[in-house]
XYZ file of C-alpha atoms in Angstrom:
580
model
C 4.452 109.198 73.364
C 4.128 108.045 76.822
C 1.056 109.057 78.515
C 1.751 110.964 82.484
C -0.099 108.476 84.623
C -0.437 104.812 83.246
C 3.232 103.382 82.485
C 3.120 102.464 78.824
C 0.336 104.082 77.731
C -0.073 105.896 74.429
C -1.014 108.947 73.525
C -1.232 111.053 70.540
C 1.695 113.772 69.612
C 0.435 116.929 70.971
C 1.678 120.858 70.031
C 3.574 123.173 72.091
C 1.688 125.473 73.422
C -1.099 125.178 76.030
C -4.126 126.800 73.511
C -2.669 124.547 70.618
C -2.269 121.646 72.783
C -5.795 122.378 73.859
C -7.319 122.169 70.700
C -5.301 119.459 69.662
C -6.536 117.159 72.166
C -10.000 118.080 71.634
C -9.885 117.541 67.641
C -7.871 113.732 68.428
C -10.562 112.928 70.789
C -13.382 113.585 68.506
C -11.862 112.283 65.917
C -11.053 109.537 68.116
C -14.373 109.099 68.694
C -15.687 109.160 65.626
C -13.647 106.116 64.839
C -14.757 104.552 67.312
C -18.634 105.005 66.457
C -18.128 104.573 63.276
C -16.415 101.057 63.465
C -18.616 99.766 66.350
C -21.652 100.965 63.434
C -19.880 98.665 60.648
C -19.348 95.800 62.811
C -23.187 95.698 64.160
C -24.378 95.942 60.658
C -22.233 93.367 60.173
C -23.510 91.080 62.747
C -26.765 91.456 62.236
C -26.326 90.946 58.559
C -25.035 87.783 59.502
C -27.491 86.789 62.171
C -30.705 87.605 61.219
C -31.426 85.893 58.096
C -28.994 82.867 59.657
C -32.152 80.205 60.019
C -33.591 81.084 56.337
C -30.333 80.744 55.085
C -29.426 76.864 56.650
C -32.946 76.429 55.703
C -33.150 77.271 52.375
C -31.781 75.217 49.137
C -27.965 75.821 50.149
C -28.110 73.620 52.890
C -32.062 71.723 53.230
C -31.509 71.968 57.002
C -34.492 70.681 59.015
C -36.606 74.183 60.602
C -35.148 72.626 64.202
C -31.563 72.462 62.681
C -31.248 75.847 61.632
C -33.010 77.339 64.690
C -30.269 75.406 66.973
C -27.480 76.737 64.673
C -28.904 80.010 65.206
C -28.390 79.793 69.442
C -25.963 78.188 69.364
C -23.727 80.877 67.339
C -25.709 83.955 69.234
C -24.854 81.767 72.525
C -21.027 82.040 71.565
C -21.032 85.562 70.434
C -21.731 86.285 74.003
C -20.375 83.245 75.789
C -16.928 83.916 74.626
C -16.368 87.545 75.410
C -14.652 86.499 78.790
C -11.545 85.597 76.510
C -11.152 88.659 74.619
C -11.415 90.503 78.103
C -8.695 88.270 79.657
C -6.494 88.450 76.547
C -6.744 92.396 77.050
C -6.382 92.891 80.346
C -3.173 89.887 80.539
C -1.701 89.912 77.158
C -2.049 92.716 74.298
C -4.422 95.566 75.324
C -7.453 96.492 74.048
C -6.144 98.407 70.947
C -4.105 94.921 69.627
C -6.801 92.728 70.903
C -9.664 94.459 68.609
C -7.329 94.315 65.904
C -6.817 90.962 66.152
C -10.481 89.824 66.497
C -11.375 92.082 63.854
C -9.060 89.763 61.746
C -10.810 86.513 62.957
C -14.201 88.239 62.053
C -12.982 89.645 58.746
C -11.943 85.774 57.819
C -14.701 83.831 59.425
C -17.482 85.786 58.302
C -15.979 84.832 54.549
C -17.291 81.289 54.729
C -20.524 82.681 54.445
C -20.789 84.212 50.363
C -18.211 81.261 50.006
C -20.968 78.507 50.897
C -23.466 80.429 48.927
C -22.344 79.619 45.395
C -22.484 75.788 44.484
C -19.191 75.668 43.646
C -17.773 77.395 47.129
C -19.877 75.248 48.684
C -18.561 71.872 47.369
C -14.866 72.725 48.181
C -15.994 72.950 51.810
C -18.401 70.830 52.235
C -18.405 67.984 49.299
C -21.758 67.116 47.419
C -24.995 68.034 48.947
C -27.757 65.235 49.097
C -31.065 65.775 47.249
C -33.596 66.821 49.393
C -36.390 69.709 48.906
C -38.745 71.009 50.841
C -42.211 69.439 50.256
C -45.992 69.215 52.207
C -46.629 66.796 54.784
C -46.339 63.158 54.692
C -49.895 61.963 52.822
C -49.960 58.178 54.738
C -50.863 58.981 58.335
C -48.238 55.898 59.079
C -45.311 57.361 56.773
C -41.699 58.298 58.614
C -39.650 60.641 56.981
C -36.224 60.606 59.290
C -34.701 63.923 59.383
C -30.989 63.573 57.864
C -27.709 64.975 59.688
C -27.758 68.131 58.569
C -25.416 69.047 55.290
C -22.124 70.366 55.581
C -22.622 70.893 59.853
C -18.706 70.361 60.908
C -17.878 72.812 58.721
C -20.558 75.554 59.265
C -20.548 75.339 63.363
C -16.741 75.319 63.386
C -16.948 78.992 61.162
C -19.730 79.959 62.874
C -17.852 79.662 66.454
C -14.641 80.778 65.043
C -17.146 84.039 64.167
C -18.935 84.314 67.169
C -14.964 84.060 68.972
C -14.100 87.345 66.660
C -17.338 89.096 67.289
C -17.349 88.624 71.547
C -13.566 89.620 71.451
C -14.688 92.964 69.951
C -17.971 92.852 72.161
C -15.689 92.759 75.540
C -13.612 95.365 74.229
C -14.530 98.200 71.828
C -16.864 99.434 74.580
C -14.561 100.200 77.315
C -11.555 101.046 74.850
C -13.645 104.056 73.520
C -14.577 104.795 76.738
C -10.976 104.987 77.449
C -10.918 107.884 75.048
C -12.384 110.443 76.617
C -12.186 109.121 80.658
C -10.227 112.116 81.400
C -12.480 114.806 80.280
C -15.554 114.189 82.758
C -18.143 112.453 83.454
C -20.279 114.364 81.309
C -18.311 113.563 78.318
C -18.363 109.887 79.073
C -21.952 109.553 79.097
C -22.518 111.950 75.961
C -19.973 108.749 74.510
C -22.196 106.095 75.261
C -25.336 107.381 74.242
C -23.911 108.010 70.911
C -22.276 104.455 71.311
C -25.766 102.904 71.977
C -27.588 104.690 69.036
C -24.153 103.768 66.606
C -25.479 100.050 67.437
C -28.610 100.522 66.622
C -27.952 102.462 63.607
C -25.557 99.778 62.327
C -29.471 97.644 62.837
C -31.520 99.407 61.227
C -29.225 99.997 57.921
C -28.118 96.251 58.022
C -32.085 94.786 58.884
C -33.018 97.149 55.684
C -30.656 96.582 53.375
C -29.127 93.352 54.154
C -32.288 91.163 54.904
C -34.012 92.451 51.726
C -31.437 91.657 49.310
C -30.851 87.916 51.199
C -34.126 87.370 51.268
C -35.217 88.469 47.854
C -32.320 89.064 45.642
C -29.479 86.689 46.685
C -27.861 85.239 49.750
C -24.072 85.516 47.739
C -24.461 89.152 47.281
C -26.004 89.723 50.772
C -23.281 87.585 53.078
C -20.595 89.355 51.008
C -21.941 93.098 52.480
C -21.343 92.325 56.112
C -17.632 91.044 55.126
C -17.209 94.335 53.454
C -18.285 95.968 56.673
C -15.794 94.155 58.664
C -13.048 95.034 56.310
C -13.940 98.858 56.693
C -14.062 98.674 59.947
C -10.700 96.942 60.470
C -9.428 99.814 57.594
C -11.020 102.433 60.360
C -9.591 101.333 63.244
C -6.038 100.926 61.650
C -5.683 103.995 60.362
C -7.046 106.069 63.531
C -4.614 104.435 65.550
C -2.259 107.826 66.016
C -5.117 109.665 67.799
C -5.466 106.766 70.049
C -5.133 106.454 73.471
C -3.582 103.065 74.009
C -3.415 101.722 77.399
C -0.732 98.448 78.378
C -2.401 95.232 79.651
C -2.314 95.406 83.399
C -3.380 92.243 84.550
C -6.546 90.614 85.632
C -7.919 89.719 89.415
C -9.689 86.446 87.733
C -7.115 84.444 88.510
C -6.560 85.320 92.142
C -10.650 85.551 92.450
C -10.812 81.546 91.330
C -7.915 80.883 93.109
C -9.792 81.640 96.218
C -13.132 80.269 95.108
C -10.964 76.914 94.560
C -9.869 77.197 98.454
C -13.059 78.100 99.840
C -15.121 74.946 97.356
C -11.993 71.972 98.145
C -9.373 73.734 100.303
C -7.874 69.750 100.479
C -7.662 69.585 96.722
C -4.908 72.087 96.894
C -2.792 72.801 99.740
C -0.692 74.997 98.493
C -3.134 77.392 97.632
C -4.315 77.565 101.360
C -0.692 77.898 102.495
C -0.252 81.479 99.970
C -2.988 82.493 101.857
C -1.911 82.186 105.085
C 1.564 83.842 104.337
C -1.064 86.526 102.847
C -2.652 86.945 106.097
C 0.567 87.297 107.794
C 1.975 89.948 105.771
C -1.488 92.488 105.562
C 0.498 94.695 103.268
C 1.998 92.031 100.521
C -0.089 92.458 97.664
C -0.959 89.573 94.938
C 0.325 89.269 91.511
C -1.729 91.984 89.932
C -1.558 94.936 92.338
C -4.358 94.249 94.907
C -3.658 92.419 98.474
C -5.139 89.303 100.164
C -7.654 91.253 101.742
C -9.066 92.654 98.459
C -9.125 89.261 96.851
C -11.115 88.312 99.110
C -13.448 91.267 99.386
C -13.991 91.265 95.510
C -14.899 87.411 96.105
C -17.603 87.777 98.529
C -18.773 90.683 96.078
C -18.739 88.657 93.372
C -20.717 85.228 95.502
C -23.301 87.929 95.938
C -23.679 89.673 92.496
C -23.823 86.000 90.891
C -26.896 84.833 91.893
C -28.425 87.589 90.768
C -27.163 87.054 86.996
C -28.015 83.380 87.393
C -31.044 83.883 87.794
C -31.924 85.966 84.530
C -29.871 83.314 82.315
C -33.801 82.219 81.573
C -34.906 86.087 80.029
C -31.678 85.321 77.855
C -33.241 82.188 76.972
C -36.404 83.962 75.879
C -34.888 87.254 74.407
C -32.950 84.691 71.735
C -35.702 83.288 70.123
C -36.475 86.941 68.476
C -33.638 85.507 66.084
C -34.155 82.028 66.021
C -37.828 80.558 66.416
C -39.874 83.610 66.172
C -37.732 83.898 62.508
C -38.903 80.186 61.868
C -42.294 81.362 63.311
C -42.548 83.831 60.692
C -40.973 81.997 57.548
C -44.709 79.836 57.907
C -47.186 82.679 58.265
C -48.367 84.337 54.813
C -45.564 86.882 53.814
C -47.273 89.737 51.752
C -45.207 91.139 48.247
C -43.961 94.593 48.713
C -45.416 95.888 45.832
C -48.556 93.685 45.983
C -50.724 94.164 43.073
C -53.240 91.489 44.153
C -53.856 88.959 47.498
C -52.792 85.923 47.519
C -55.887 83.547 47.796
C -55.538 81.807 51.105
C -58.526 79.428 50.375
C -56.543 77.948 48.123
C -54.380 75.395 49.326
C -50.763 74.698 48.178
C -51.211 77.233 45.405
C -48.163 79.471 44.494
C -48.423 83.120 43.731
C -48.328 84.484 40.482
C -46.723 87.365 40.756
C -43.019 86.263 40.562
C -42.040 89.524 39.724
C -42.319 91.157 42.970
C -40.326 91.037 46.213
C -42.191 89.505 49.420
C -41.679 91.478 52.607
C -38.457 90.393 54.574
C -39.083 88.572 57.810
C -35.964 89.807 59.753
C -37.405 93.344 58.959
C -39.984 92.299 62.178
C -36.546 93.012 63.875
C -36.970 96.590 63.177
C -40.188 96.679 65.501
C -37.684 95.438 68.117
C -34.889 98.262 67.408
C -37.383 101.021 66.600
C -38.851 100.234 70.207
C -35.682 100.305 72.222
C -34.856 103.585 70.180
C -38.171 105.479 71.189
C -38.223 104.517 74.491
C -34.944 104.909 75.642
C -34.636 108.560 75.125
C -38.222 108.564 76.736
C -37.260 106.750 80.048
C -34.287 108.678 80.299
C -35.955 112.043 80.215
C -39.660 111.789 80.149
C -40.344 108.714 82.970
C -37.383 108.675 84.990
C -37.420 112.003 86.048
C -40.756 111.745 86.855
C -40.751 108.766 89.252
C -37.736 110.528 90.620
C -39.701 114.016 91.378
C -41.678 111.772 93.551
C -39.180 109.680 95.158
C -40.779 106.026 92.599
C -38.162 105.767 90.877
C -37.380 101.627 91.143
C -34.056 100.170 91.418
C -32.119 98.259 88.967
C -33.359 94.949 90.105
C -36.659 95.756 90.482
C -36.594 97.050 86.604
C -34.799 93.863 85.579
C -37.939 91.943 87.306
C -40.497 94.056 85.221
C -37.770 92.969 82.266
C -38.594 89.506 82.537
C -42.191 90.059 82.849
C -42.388 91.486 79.174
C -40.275 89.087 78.406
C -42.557 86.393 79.629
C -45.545 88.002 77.506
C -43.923 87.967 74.518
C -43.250 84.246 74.929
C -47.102 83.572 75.991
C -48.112 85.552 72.662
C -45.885 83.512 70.510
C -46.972 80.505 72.169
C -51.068 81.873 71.372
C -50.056 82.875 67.840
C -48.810 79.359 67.202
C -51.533 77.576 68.551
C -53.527 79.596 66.130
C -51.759 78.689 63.251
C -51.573 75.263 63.912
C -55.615 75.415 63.769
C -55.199 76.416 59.870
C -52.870 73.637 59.574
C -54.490 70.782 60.558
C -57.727 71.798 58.827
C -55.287 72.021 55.874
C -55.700 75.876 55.259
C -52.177 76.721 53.558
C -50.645 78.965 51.637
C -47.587 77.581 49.354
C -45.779 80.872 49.279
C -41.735 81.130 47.540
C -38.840 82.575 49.478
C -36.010 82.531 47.233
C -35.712 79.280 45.908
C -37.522 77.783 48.767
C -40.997 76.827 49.123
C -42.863 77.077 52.439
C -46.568 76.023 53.295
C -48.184 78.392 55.619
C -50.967 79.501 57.437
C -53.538 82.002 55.908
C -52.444 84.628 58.934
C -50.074 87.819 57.647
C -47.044 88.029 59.785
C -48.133 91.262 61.196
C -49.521 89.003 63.774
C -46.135 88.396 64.736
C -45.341 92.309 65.750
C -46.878 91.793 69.350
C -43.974 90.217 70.387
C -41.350 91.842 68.726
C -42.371 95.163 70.446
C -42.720 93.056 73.886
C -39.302 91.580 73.660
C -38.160 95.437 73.235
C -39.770 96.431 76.090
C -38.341 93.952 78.152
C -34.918 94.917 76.862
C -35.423 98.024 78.513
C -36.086 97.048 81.853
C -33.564 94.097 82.030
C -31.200 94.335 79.787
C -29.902 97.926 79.889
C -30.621 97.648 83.729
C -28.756 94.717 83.931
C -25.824 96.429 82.841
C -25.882 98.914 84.961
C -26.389 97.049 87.846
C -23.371 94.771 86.874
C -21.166 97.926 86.830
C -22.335 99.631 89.733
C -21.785 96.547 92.184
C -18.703 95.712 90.856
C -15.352 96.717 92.841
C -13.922 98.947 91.122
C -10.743 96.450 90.521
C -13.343 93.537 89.307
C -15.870 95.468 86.867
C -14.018 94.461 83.348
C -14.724 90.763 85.119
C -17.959 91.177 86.261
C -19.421 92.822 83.125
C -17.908 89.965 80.789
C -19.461 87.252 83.385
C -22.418 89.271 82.448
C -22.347 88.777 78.948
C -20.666 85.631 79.336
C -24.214 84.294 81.379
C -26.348 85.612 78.760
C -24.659 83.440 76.614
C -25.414 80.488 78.406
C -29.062 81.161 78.227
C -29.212 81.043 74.125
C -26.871 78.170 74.378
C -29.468 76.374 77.144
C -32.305 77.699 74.503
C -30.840 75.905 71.969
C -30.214 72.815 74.142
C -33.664 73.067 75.335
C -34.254 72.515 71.132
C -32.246 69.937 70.679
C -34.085 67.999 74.060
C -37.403 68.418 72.336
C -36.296 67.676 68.944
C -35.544 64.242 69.984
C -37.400 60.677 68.624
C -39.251 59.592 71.529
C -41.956 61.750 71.319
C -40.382 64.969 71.330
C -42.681 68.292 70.820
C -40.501 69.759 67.786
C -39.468 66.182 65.963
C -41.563 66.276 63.074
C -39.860 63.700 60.453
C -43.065 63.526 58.426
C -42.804 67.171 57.189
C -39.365 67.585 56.630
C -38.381 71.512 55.958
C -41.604 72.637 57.894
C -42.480 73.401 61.132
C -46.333 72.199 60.247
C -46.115 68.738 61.852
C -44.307 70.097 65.118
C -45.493 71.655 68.637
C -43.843 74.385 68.749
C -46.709 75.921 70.718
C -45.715 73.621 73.689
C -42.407 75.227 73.509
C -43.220 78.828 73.842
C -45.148 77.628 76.683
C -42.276 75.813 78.349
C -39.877 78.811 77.610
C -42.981 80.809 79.438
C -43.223 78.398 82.426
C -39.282 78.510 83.456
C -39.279 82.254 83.008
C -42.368 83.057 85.434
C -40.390 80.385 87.878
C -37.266 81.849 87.988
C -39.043 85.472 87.979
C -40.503 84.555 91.429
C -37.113 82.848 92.774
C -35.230 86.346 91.782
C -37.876 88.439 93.100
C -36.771 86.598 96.391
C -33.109 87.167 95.438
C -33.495 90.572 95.128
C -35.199 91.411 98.354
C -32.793 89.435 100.022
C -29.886 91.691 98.028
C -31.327 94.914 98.870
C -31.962 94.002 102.724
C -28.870 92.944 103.067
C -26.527 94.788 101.631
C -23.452 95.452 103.635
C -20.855 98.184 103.274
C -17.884 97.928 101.762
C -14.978 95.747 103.442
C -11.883 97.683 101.868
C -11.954 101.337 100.908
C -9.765 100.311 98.010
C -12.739 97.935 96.381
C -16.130 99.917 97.308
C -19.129 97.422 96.137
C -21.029 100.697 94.720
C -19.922 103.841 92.636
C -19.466 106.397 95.153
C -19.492 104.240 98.148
């Protein structure tokens, strides 16, 4: 039935009487929430089922992708998943409304993320993609003169155009699921919307740890059909979930988006002599104070939120480079890993690192999965979040420490920038075993890499770095995004958010495909063709470290300037702050 105060929106059937009506609500909205929880739980296991074994999988025998290939796959789709959750937002807020528009991108997910246990069978694979060329991973080039030209990777149209019709699916839910279960309980408190997403945060994180376990080991180890077709599963019962709690819903009508009206403005204040008819709607707008715009808010408030927004920007532009850093935990530093020694689960004996090229014996056992480093990652953000919040926050508030957002987000991208440096040490380390031709010819799957006598626990370090800085810019980030925000412009703001972090794992992977060039490029290494052995990939941790301490220093200056000069609000209707 029609809710009382939103025209058009839903609400479950509710009993007669006040006690039973009562109850009744409380019982939909847990149940509500529960459905919620439990389908933003499936789809993050299903993501990072997908995701983090992405590079071993283009670069195993399936595909024979080059180590640079598959790590530039790998941005690229975690680019999109972000990059693309402005659309989903827009589609909401314009079009269908959050409850049709998860629906729908919960389809596109469900048959997207099918391509992937279809291209892992030979005979999937061929449909799709025609016949592979024989390549297989093997040692260095033996003549010091010898070019081996890296092919165009197999079966690419085909893979990046499912991959971004996936990452289109999994933004859409991204920009959505959040604030529709928030939607669920708005009207009981504050209280009970925080309680929802702290259980929201540790459903993702759940969804994680179960997928990273389960998922990696059986991809890894066991077989990349079986372990693609799990996360489709996940999807489906998700999808199944959200269908069939749709009665103790509360559905809310699309009511329009300020985007438009924002760029419109933008547009007039950039080239007001590219369009002249645009500066004329705003004069009429400034003669009539009262008209009001096409979705609800007047002239004045347009542009209010668009000064807001000119400030809040630079801000997020200027941690697009921690985005480029925090990416590589699934894309280099899994590439990283795949060529340090990877010990057997149930090791019985070591495997001789003195000996060069020499496989291990024991096929029988299962090596450790390299995405499971991921765990160090979630297991971090999971301890220390419940610490911050009430362990070290309350204490630097006692005593009047407590930093703001921005100045957490800077002590974000410092972790972030150590994690990078001790990659960049690590590698220059193993590249020392390497070139005195110390390797280790261990098997992953099918696939044979040659790596450097160093167990990848060397490789924790910066897993637990790059969850601190999550922390302190991430989760900061996002609450600085929010709080800023008009109240009329934070569905906008928040997906620009997500939308810029995007841009940095697409720049990452740019930044890849620059250095992966011919003419003399640091990760073009023709001559070992399915290693990393030949390439500098050193150099580019450093790089990745250099741009992030630059752009740590230029928003150190941004923020000052921010803070100093922050001005009140210019309508009461679009206050720049919660509670202002």
């Amino acid at each position: 039935m029609d809710g009382d105060g939103v025209p058009g929106e839903q609400r479950p059937l509710l009993g007669p009487t006040q006690r039973s009506r009562g109850q009744v609500v409380q019982g939909r909205r847990r149940a509500a929430c529960i459905a919620v929880l439990l389908a933003e739980m499936l789809e993050r296991a299903a993501f990072f089922g997908i995701s983090s074994n992405l590079v071993l999988y283009l670069n195993s025998f399936n595909f024979n992708w080059d180590g640079e290939q598959a790590s530039r796959a790998a941005l690229v789709f975690l680019g999109a998943s972000y990059l693309l959750s402005p659309i989903g937002g827009w589609l909401a807020d314009v079009y269908l409304g959050r409850y049709a528009t998860i629906i729908t991108s919960l389809l596109i997910y469900l048959v997207a993320s099918c391509l992937l246990p279809i291209t892992a069978f030979p005979d999937g694979r061929r449909s799709f993609c025609g016949e592979m060329p024989s390549f297989i991973i093997q040692p260095s080039c033996p003549a010091k003169g010898c070019q081996r030209e890296s092919p165009s990777p197999y079966c690419a149209p085909t893979m990046y155009g499912g991959l971004l019709l996936l990452a289109l699916g999994i933004s859409s839910v991204k920009a959505n699921l959040t604030s529709f279960g928030a939607d669920q309980v708005m009207d009981l408190g504050r209280d009970a919307t925080r309680r929802f997403f702290n259980w929201f945060y540790w459903s993702i994180n759940l969804g994680a740890v179960l997928s990273l376990f389960l998922v990696a080991f059986i991809q890894q180890n066991i077989s990349f059909l079986v372990g693609y077709i799990i996360p489709v599963v996940c999807v489906g019962l998700a999808l199944t979930v959200f269908i069939c709690a749709g009665p103790t819903f509360i559905t809310k009508p699309p009511t329009g988006s300020q985007v438009s009206s924002v760029l419109k403005l933008a547009l007039q204040k950039c080239c007001p002599r590219c369009c002249p008819c645009l500066v004329r709607s705003s004069q009429d707008a400034d003669e009539l104070p009262g008209r009001r715009s096409l979705w609800g808010a007047s002239h004045h408030e347009d542009v209010a939120n668009f000064w807001v927004l000119m400030r809040i920007l630079p801000v997020m532009l200027t941690l697009v480079p921690y985005w480029m850093v925090y990416f590589q935990m699934q894309s280099t530093y899994v590439l990283q890993g795949l060529h340090l020694q990877i010990p057997h689960i149930f090791q019985t004996h070591l495997d001789n690192g003195n000996n060069s090229n020499k496989l291990s014996q024991d096929s029988s056992s299962y090596r450790f999965p390299e995405a499971w480093l991921l765990l160090a990652n979630v297991v971090m953000v999971l301890i220390l979040v419940p610490l911050k919040d009430h362990v070290l926050d309350p204490f630097l508030q006692r005593r009047k420490l407590l930093p703001s957002p921005l100045k957490k987000m800077a002590l974000g991208m410092f972790f972030g920038f150590t994690s990078v440096i001790v990659a960049g040490i690590l590698e220059t380390k193993r590249l020392q075993y390497i070139h005195h031709n110390e390797t280790v010819a261990q098997q992953i799957g099918q696939d044979v890499y040659f790596a450097a006598p160093m167990y990848i626990w060397w490789q924790i370090p910066q897993y637990l770095l790059i969850g601190i800085s999550e922390i302190f810019a991430s989760i900061p980030g996002l609450e600085f995004a929010y709080s800023e925000a008009p109240r009329s412009m934070q569905g906008a703001i928040m997906g620009i958010f997500y939308f810029l972090s995007g841009v940095g794992s697409i720049l990452g992977s740019g930044l890849v495909a620059l250095l992966s060039l011919q003419a003399g490029g640091w990760l073009h290494c023709p001559r070992d063709y399915g290693n990393i052995n030949n390439c500098r990939m050193d150099l580019y941790f450093f790089l990745l470290a250099g741009i992030q301490a630059a752009t740590a220093l230029l928003f150190l200056l941004i923020a000052n300037h921010y803070e100093w000069s922050a001005p009140a609000p210019t309508c009461r209707r679009c206050p720049g702050r919660e509670g202002g």
